[in-house]
Short mmCIF file of C-alpha atoms in Angstrom, two decimals:
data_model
loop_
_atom_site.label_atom_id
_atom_site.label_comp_id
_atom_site.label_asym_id
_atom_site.label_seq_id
_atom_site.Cartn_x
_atom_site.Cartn_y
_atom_site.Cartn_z
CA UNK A 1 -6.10 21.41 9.17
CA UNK A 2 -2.55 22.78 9.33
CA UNK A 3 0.34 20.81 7.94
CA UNK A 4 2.31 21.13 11.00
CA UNK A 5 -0.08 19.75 12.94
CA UNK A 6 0.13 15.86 11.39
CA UNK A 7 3.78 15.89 12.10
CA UNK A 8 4.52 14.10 14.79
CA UNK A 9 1.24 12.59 14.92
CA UNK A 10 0.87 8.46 15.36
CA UNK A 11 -1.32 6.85 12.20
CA UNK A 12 -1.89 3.33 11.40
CA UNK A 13 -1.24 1.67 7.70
CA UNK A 14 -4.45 0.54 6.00
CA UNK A 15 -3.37 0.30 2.73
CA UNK A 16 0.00 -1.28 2.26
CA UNK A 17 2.99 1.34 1.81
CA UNK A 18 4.92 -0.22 -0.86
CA UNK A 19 7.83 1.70 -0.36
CA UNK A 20 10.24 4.67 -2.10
CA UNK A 21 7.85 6.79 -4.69
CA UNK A 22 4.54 4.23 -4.68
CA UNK A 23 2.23 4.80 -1.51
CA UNK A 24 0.06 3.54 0.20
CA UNK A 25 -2.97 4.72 3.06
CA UNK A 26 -2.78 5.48 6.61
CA UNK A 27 -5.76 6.29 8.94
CA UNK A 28 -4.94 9.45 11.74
CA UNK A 29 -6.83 10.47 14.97
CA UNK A 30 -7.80 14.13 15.08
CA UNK A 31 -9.80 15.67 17.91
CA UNK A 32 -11.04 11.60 17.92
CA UNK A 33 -11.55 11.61 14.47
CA UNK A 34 -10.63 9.06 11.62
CA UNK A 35 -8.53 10.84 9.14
CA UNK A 36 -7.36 8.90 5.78
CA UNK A 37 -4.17 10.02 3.89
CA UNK A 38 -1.65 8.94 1.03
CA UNK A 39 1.28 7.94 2.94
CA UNK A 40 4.90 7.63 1.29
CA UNK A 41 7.78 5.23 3.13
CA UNK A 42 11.47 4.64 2.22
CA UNK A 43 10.65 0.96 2.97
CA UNK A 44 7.97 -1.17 2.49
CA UNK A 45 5.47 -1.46 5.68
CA UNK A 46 2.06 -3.73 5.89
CA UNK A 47 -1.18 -2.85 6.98
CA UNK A 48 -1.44 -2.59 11.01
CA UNK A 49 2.01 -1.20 11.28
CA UNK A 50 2.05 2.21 13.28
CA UNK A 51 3.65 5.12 12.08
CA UNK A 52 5.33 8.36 13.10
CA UNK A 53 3.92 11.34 10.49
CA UNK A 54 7.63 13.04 9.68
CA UNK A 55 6.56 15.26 6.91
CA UNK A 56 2.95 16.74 5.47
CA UNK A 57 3.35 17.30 1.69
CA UNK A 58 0.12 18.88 1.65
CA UNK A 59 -2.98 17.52 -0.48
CA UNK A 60 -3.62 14.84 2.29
CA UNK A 61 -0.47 13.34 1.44
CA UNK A 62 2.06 12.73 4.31
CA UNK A 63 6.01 10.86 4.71
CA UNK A 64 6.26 8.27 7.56
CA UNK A 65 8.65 6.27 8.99
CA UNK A 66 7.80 3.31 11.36
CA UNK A 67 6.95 3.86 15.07
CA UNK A 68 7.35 1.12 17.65
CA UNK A 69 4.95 0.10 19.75
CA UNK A 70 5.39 -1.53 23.29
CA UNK A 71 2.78 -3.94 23.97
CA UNK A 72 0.25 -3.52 27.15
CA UNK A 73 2.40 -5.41 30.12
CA UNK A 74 5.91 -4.67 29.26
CA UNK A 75 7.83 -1.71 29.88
CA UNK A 76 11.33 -0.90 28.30
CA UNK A 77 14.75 -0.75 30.66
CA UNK A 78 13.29 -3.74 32.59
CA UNK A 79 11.05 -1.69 35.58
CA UNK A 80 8.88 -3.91 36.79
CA UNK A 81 4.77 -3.14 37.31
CA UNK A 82 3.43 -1.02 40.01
CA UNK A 83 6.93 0.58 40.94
#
């Protein structure tokens, strides 16, 4: 697969990212397929948080930083359903 193509790419911690130079394990969709990488944080992040992929340091290692996720039923700046 080609390093650019992870960046930008939403993953999912498995294995808890401990933060700065210890990692942890994060599980990416490609072409609908479960993909399982060493993932390296600034910050501490638990398993089930969602991720952006920033960076692809090759040998199915990647950076991440958080990504926020808007739950089913509520939509940012307030627009209501069905408008």
């Amino acid at each position: 697969m080609a390093s650019d193509s992870l960046v930008g790419r939403i993953g999912t911690v498995v294995n808890q990212i401990r933060g700065g130079g210890r990692p942890g394990e994060v599980r990416i969709l490609v072409a609908g397929i479960a993909h399982y990488y060493l993932a390296y944080a600034a910050t501490a992040l638990p398993a089930g948080t969602d991720v952006l992929v920033i960076n692809n340091r090759g040998a199915r290692q990647v950076d991440v930083e958080p990504w926020p996720t808007v739950p089913l039923g509520e939509c940012p700046g307030g627009v209501e359903e069905g408008l």
